[in-house]
Short mmCIF file of C-alpha atoms and ligand atoms in Angstrom, two decimals:
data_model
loop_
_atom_site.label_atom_id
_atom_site.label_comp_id
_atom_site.label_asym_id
_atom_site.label_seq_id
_atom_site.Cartn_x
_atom_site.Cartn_y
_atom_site.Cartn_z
CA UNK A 1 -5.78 -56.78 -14.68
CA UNK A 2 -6.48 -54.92 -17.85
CA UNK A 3 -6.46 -57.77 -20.19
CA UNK A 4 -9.49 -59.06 -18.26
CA UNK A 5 -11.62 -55.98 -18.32
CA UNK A 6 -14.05 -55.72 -20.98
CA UNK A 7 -14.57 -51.30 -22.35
CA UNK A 8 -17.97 -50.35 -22.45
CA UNK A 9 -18.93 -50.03 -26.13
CA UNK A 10 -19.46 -46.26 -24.58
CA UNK A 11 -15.93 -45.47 -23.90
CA UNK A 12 -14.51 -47.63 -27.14
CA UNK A 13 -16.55 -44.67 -29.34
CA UNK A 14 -15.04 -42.03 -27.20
CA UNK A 15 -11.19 -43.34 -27.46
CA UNK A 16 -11.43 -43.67 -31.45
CA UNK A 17 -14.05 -41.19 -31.90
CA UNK A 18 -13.52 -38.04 -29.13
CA UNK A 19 -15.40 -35.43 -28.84
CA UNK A 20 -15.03 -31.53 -28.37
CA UNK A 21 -11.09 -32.06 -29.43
CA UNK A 22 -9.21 -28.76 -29.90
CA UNK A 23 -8.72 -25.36 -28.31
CA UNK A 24 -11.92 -23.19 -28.41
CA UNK A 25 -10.95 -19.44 -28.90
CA UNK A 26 -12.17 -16.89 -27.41
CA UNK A 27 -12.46 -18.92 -24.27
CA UNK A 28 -14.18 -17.72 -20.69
CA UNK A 29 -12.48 -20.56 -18.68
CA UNK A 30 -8.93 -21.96 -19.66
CA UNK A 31 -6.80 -24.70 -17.86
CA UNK A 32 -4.12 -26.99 -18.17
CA UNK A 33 -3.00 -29.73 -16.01
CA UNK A 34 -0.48 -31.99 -15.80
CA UNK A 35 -1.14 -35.66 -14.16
CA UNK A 36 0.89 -37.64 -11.81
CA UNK A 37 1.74 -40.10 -15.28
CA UNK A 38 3.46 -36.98 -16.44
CA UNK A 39 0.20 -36.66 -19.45
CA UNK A 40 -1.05 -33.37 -19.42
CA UNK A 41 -4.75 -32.16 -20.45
CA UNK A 42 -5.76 -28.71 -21.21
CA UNK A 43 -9.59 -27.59 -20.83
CA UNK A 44 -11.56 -24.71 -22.75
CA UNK A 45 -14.78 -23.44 -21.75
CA UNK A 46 -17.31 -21.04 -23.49
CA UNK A 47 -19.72 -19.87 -20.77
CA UNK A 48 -23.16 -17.88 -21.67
CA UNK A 49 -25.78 -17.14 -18.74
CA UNK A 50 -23.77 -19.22 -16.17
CA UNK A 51 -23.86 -21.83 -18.17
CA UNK A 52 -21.18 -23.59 -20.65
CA UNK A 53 -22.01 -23.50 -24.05
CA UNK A 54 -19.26 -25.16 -24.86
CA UNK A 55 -16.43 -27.22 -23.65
CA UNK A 56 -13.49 -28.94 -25.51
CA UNK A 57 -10.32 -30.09 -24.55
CA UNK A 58 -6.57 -31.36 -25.89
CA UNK A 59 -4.26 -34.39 -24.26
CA UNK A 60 -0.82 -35.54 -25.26
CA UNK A 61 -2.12 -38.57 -23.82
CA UNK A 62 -3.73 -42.00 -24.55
CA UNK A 63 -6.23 -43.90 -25.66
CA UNK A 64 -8.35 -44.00 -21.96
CA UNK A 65 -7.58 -40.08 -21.73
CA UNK A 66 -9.18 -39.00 -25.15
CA UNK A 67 -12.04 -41.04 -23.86
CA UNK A 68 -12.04 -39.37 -20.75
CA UNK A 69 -11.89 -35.89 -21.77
CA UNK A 70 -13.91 -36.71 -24.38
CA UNK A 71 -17.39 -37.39 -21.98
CA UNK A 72 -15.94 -35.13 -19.64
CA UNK A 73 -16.72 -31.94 -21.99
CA UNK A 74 -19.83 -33.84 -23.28
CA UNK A 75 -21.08 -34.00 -19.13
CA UNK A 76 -19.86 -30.09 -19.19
CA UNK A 77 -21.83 -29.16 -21.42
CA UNK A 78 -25.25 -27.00 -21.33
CA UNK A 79 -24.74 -27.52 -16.90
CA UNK A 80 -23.89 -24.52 -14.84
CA UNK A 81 -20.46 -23.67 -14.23
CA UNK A 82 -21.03 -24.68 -10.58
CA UNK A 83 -22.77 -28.10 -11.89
CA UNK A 84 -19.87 -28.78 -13.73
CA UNK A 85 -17.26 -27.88 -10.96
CA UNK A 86 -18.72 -30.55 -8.96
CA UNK A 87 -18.12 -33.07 -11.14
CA UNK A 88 -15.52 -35.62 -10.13
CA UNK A 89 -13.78 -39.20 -11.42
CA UNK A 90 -16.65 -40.95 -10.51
CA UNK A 91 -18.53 -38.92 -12.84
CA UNK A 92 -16.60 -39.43 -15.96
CA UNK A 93 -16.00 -43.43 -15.14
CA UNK A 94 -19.36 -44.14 -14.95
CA UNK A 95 -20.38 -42.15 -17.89
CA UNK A 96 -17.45 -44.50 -19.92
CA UNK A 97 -18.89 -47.51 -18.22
CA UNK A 98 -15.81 -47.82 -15.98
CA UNK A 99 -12.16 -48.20 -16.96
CA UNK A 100 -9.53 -50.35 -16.09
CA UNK A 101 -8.18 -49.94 -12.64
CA UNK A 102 -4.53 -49.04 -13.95
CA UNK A 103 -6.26 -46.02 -16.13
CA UNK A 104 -8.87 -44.57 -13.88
CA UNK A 105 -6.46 -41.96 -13.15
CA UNK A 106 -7.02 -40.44 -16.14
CA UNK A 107 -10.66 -39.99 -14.92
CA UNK A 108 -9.52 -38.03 -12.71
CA UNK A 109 -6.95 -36.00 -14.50
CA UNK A 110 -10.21 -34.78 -17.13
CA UNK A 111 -12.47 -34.36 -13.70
CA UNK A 112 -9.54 -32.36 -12.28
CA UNK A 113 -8.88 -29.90 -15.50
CA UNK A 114 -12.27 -29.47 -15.87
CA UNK A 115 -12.76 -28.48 -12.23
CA UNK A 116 -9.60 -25.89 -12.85
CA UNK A 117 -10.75 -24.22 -16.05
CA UNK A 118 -14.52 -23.84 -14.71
CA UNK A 119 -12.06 -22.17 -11.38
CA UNK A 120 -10.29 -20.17 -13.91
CA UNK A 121 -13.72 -19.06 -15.65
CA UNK A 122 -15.23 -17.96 -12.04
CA UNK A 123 -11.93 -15.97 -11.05
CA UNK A 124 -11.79 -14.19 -13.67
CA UNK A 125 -15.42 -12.79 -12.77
CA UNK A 126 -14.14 -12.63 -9.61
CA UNK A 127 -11.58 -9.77 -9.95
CA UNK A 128 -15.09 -8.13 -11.65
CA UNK A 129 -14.65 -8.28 -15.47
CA UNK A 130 -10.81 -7.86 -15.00
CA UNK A 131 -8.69 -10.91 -16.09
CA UNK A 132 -6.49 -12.28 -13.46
CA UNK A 133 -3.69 -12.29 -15.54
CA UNK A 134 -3.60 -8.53 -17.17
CA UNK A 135 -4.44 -7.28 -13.66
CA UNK A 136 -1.24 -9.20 -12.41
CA UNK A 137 0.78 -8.02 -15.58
CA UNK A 138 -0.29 -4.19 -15.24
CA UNK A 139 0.49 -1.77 -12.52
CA UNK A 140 -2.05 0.95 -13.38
CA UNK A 141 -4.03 0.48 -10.66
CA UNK A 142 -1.83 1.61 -8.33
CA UNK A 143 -1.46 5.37 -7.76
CA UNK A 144 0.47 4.85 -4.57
CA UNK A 145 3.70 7.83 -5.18
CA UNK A 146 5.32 5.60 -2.14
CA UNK A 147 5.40 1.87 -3.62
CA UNK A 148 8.47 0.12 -3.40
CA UNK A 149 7.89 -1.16 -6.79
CA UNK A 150 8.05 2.38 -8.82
CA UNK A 151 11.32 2.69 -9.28
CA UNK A 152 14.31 0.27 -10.12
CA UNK A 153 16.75 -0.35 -7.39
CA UNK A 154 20.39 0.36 -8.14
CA UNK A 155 22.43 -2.63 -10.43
CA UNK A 156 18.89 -4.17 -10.69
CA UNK A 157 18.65 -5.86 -14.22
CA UNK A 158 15.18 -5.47 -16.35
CA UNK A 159 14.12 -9.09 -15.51
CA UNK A 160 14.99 -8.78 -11.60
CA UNK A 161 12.73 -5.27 -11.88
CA UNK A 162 10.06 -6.89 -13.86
CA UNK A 163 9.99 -9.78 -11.24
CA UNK A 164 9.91 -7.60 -8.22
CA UNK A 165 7.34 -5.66 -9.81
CA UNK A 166 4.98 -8.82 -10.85
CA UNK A 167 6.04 -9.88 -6.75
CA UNK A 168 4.40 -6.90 -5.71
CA UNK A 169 1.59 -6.01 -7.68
CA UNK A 170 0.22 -9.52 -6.49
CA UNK A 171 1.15 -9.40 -2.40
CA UNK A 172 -0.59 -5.83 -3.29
CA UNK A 173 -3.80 -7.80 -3.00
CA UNK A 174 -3.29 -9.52 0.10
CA UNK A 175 -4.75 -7.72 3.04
CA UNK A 176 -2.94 -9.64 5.88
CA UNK A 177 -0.23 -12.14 5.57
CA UNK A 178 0.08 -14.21 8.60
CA UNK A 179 3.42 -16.66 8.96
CA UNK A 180 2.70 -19.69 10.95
CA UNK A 181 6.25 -20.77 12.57
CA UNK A 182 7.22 -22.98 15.05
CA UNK A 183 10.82 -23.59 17.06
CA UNK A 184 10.25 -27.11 16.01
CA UNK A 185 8.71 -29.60 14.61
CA UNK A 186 5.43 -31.41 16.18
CA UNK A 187 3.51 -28.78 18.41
CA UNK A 188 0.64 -28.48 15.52
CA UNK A 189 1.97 -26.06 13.78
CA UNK A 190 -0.03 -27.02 10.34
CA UNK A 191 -2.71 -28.30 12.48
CA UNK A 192 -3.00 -24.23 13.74
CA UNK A 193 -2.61 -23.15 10.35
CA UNK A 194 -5.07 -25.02 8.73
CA UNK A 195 -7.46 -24.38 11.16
CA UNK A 196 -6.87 -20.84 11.43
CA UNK A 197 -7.52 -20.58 7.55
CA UNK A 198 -10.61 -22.12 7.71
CA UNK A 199 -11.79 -20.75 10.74
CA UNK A 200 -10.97 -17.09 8.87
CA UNK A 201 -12.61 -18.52 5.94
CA UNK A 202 -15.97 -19.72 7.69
CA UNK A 203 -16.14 -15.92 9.29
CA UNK A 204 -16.60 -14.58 5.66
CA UNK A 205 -12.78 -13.80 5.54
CA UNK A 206 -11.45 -14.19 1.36
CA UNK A 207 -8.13 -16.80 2.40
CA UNK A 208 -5.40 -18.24 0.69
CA UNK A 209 -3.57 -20.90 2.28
CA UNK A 210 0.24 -21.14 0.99
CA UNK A 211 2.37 -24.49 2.44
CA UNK A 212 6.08 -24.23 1.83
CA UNK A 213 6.96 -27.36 3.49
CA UNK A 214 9.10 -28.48 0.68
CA UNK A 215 10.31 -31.66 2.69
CA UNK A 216 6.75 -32.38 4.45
CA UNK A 217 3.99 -30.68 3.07
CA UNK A 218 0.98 -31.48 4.89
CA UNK A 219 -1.72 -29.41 4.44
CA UNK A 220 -3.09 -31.94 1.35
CA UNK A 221 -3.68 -34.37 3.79
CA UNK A 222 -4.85 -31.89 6.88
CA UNK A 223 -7.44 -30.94 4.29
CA UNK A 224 -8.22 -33.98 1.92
CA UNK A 225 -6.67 -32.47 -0.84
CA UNK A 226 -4.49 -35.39 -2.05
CA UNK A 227 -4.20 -36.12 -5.34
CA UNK A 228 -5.04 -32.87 -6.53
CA UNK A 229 -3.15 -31.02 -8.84
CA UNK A 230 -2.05 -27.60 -9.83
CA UNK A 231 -3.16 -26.31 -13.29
CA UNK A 232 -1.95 -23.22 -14.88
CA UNK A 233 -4.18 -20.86 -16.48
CA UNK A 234 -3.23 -17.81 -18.40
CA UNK A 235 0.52 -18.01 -17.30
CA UNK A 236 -0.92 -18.35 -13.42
CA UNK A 237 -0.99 -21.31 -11.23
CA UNK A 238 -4.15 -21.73 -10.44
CA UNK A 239 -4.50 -23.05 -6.28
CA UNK A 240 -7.14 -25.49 -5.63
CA UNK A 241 -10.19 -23.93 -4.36
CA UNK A 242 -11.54 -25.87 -1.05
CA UNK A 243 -14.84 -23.49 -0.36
CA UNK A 244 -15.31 -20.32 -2.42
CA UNK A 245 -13.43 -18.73 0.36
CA UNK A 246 -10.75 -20.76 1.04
CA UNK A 247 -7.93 -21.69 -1.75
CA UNK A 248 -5.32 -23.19 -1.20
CA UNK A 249 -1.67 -24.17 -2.51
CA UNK A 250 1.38 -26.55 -1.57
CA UNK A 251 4.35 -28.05 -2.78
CA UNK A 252 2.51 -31.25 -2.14
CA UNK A 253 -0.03 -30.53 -4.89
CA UNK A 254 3.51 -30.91 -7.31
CA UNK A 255 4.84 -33.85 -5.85
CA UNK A 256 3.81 -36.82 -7.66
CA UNK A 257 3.21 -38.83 -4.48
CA UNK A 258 3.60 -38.59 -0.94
CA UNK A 259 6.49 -41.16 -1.01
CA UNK A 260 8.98 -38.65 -3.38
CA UNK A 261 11.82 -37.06 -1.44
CA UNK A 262 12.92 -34.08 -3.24
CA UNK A 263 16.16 -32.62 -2.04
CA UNK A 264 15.95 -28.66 -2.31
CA UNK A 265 19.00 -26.67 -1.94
CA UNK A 266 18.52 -23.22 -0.48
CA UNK A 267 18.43 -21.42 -3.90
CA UNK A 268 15.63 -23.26 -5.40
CA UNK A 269 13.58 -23.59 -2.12
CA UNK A 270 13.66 -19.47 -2.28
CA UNK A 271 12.77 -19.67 -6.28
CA UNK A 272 10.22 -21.87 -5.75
CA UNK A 273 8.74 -20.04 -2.55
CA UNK A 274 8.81 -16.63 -4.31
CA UNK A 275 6.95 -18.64 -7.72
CA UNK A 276 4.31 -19.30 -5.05
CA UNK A 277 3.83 -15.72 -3.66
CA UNK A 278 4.16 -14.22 -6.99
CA UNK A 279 2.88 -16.93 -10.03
CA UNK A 280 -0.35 -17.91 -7.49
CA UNK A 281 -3.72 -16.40 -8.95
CA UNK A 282 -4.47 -15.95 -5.68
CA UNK A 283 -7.04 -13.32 -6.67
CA UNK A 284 -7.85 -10.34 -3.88
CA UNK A 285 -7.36 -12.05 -0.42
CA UNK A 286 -8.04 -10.61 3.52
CA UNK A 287 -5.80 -12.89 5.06
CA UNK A 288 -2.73 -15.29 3.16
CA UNK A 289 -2.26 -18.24 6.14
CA UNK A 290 1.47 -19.66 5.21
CA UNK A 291 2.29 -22.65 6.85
CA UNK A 292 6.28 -22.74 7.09
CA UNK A 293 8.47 -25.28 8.29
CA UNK A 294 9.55 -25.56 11.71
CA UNK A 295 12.89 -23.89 13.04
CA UNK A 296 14.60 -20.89 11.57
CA UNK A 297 16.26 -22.65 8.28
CA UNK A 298 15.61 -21.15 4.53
CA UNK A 299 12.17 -21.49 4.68
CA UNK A 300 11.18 -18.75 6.90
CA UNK A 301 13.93 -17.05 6.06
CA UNK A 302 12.70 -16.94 2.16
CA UNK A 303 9.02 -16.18 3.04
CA UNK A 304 10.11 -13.40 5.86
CA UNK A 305 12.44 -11.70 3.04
CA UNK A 306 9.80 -11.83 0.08
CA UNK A 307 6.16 -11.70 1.68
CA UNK A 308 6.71 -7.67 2.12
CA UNK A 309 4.62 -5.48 4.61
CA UNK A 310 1.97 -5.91 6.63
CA UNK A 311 2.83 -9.11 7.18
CA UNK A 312 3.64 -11.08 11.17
CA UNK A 313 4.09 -13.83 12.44
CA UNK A 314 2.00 -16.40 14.96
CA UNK A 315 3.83 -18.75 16.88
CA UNK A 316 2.78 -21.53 18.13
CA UNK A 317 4.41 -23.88 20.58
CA UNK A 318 3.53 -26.92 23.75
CA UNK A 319 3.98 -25.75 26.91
CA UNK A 320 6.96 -27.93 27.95
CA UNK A 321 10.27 -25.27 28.60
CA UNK A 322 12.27 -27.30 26.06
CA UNK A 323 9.84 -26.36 23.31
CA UNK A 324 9.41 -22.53 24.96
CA UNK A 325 13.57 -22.69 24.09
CA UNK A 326 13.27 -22.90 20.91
CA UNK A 327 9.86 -20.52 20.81
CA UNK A 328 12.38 -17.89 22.31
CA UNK A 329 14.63 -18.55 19.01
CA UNK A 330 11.64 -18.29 17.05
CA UNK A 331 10.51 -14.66 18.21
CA UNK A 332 14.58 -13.47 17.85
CA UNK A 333 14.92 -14.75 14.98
CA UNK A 334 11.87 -12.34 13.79
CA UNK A 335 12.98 -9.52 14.98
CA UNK A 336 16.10 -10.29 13.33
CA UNK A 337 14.22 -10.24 10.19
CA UNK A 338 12.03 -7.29 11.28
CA UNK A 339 9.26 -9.36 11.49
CA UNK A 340 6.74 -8.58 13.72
CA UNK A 341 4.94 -11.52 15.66
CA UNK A 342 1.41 -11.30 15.81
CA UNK A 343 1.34 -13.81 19.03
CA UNK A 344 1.91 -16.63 20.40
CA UNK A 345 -0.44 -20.18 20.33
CA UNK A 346 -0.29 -22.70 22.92
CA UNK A 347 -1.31 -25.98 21.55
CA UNK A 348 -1.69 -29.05 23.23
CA UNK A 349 -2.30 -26.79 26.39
CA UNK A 350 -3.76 -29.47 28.79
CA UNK A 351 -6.00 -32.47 28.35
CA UNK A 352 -9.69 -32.42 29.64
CA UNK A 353 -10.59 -36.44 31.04
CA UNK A 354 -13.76 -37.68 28.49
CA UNK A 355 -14.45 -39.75 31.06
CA UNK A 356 -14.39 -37.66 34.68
CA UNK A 357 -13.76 -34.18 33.13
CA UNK A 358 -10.48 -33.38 35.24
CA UNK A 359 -7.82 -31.31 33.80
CA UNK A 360 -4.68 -33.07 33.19
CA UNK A 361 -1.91 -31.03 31.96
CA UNK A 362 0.39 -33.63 29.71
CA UNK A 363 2.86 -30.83 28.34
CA UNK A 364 2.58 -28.62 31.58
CA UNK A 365 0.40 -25.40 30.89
CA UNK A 366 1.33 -21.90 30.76
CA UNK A 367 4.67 -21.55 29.12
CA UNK A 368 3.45 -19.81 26.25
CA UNK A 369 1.77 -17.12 28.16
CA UNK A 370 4.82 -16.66 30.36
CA UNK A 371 6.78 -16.36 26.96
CA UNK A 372 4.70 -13.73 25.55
CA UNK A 373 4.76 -11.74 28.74
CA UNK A 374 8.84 -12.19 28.68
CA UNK A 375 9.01 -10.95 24.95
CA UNK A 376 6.49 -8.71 25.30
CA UNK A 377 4.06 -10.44 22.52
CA UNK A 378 0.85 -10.80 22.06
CA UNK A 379 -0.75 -14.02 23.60
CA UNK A 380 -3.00 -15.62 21.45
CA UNK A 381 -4.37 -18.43 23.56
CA UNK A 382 -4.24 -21.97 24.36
CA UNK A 383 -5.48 -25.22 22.24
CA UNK A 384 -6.17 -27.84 24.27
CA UNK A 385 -5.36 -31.57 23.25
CA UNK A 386 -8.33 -32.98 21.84
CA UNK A 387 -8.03 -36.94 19.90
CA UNK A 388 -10.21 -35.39 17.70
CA UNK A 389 -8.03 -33.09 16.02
CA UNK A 390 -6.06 -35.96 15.31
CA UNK A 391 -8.82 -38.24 13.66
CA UNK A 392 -9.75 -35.09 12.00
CA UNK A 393 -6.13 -34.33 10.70
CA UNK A 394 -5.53 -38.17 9.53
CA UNK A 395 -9.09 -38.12 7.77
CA UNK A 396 -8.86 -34.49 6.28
CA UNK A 397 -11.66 -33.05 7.50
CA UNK A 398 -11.39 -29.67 9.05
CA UNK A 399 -11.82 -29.99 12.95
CA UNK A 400 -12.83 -26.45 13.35
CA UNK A 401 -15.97 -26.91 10.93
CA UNK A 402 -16.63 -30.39 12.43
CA UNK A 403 -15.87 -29.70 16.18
CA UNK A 404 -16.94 -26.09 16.63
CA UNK A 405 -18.15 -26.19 19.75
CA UNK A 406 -15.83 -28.68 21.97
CA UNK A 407 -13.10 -26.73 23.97
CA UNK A 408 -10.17 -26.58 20.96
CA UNK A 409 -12.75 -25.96 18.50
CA UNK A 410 -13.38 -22.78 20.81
CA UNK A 411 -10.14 -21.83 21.39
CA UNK A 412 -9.58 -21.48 17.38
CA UNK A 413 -13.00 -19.32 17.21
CA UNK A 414 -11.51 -17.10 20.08
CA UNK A 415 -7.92 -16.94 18.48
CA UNK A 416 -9.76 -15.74 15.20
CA UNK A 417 -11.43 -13.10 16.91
CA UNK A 418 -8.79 -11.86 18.45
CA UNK A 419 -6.98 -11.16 14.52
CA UNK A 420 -10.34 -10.06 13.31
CA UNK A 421 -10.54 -7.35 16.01
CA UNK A 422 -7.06 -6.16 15.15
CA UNK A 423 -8.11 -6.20 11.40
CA UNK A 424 -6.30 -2.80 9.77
CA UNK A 425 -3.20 -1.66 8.12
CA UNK A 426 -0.99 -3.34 10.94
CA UNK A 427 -3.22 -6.37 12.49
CA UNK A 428 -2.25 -7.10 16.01
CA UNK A 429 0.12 -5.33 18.59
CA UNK A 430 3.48 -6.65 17.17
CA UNK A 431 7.11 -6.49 18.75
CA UNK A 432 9.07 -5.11 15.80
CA UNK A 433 8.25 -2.69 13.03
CA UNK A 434 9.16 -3.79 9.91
CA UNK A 435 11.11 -1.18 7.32
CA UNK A 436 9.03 -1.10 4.12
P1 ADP B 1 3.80 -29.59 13.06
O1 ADP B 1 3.25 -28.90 11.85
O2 ADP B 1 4.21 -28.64 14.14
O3 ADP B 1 4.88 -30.58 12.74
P2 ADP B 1 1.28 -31.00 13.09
O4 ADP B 1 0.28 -29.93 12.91
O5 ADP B 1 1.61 -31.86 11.92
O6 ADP B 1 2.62 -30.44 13.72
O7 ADP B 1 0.76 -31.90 14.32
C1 ADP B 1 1.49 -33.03 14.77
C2 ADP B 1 0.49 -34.06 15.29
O8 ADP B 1 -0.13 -33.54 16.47
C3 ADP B 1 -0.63 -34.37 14.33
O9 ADP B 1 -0.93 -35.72 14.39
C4 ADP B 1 -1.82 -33.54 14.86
O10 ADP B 1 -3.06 -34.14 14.57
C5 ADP B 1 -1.55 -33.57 16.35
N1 ADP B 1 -2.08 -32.39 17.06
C6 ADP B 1 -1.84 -31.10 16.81
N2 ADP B 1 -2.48 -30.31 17.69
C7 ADP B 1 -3.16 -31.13 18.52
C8 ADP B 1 -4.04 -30.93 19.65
N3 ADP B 1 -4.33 -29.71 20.11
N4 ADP B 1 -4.57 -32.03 20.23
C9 ADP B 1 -4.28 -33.28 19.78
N5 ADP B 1 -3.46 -33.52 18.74
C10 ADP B 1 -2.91 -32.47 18.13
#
């Protein structure tokens, strides 16, 4: 109950007296983020020699949030950028002398802008001296007499070219784009996904992870990312960085909990699907890993129609024939789109006894491969069940880093070689070609 918790004398001096208040220009690192409460904080960082010189911030907030943003620049200060990455709630509650339970989110609102603008700061190094932002606004790069993006299309108005153009410019920058589908819901679809994406990631692969599972995003919690938060930095949403190869972004990171239902009509799924292909500073990436909702509805539709070329599909499926129905859907349905599909997963492809070691095949086994070799795709390979994968999912902790050498966790690593091998312009024997 806040009326019996006694403030530190600590963060009483911070609330009344805050430090480092107001925007710092010119700034090396820049975020702003906008909590769960609806209070927003925005973070500026000076950097010199790795390390920050100087950090302030601003909040429309109150009293606990001046405090925390307060220490949290003070803690910034004179550590590395990495040092002060790592910094978390826990960090800026203890150095107030705690909080009151019903405020300790703002705790982690400063940990969590901080964390963004010290991203922000290393990402723009990242693109090598080039800000994110004026390479994503600037098309001089690009000598390429063929791109699509050149020239306006007929009845296109300035904004709709300037859109398509920004579009572009960034999916320019993606090597591969790989859409995860499913015929429906269940078979591991974000389980593959995520695991792919980290699996890519842990081979020295740069990866972006985009979820557009408006109605059940759940990557967050694949990944233990809940609670975290989008900021926007220079115009950009910035994703939230899980390793220094992995990033990662979801409609989940905007919902203010887990319990919200939003309703999303077609229109605004497809606006808010192309604001995450084109707004993301998703910086220069080998492989973009979306996860997409199951069944052949506005989702994939959206993400087949904007994500451009090279781009294809994986599919993943169970082995029982009613699922391989709706797999068959799947793989029409891309080459109604012209999408090409990169292969086809098995999941849950038979269980192997802890106990006894026998094989027992819950789902059947095979249908997948018998699918591919009727559609003439690519098989990928076959995921075992494994109760791991499921304690792994529920505690977000990546199975493939945890579990690399049981039978699934080997199945990823050989599903990942098999798209590294076919790394190049067009990844992996595909079934369509797509028109540029
Ligand atoms: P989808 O995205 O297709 O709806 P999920 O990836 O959310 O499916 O997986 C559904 C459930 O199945 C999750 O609880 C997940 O942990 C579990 N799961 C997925 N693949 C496997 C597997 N190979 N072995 C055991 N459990 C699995």
């Amino acid at each position: 109950m806040a009326s019996d918790f006694e403030y530190a004398a600590v963060a009483v001096e911070h609330a009344q007296r805050p430090r480092n208040l107001g925007a710092l220009d010119p700034c090396d690192g820049h975020a702003r983020v906008t909590g769960p409460c609806g209070d927003t904080m925005a973070v500026w960082l000076q950097v010199g020699d790795g390390r920050i010189r100087k950090a302030s911030f601003t909040t429309d907030g109150c009293g606990a949030l001046l405090a925390c943003g307060s220490v949290a620049t003070e803690l910034a200060m004179s550590r590395t950028v990495a040092e002060a990455r790592a910094l978390e709630q826990k960090d800026v509650l203890d150095a107030l002398g705690g909080l009151p339970e019903e405020t300790e989110h703002c705790a982690l609102l400063a940990a969590n802008t901080l964390q963004a603008a010290c991203e922000d700061y290393t990402s723009r190094g990242r693109s090598e001296g080039q800000d994110e932002s004026t390479a994503a606004g600037s098309c001089a790069s690009c000598d390429s007499s063929s791109c699509s993006a050149k020239d306006r299309r007929q009845n296109e108005s300035d904004q709709e070219f300037a859109d398509r153009q920004a579009l572009e410019r960034r999916l320019c920058r993606i090597r591969h784009k790989l859409l995860v589908l499913s015929g429906k819901g269940g078979v591991g679809k974000s389980t593959v996904a995520a695991n792919l994406a980290v699996s890519l990631a842990l081979a020295g692969q740069r990866v972006g992870l985009l979820d557009i599972d408006v109605h059940g995003p759940s990557i967050p919690g694949l990944l233990g990312l809940q609670g975290r938060q989008i900021s926007v930095a220079g115009g950009e949403l910035v994703p939230v960085r899980m390793t220094d190869h992995l990033a990662v972004m979801s409609i989940g990171f905007m919902l203010p909990s887990l319990k919200d239902a939003v309703i999303w009509r077609g229109p605004l799924k497809f606006n808010v699907i192309r604001q995450f292909l084109k707004d993301v500073a998703w910086g220069d990436l080998d492989y973009l890993v979306v996860d997409s909702p199951p069944g052949t509805g506005d989702e994939p539709l959206s993400i087949a129609q904007l994500v451009g070329s090279p781009a294809a599909a994986i599919v993943v499926t169970t082995p029982q024939d009613l699922a391989i129905a709706d797999v068959r859907r799947c793989v029409s349905f891309c080459e109604a789109v012209s999408l090409p599909v990169a292969g086809i997963v098995e999941n849950m492809s038979g269980l192997v006894c802890p106990k006894c070691g026998e094989r027992i095949d819950v789902f059947k086994r095979g249908g997948g491969k018998a699918l591919a070799e009727e559609t003439n795709v690519r098989y990928l390979g076959a995921v075992p069940i494994d109760p791991a994968i499921v304690v792994s999912g529920d505690a977000g902790t990546p199975f493939v880093d945890r579990y690399r050498q049981s039978a699934a966790g080997q199945a990823f690593a050989d599903i990942v070689r098999t798209i590294l091998a076919g790394q190049g312009p067009e990844p992996l024997t595909t079934t369509t070609k797509r028109e540029s």
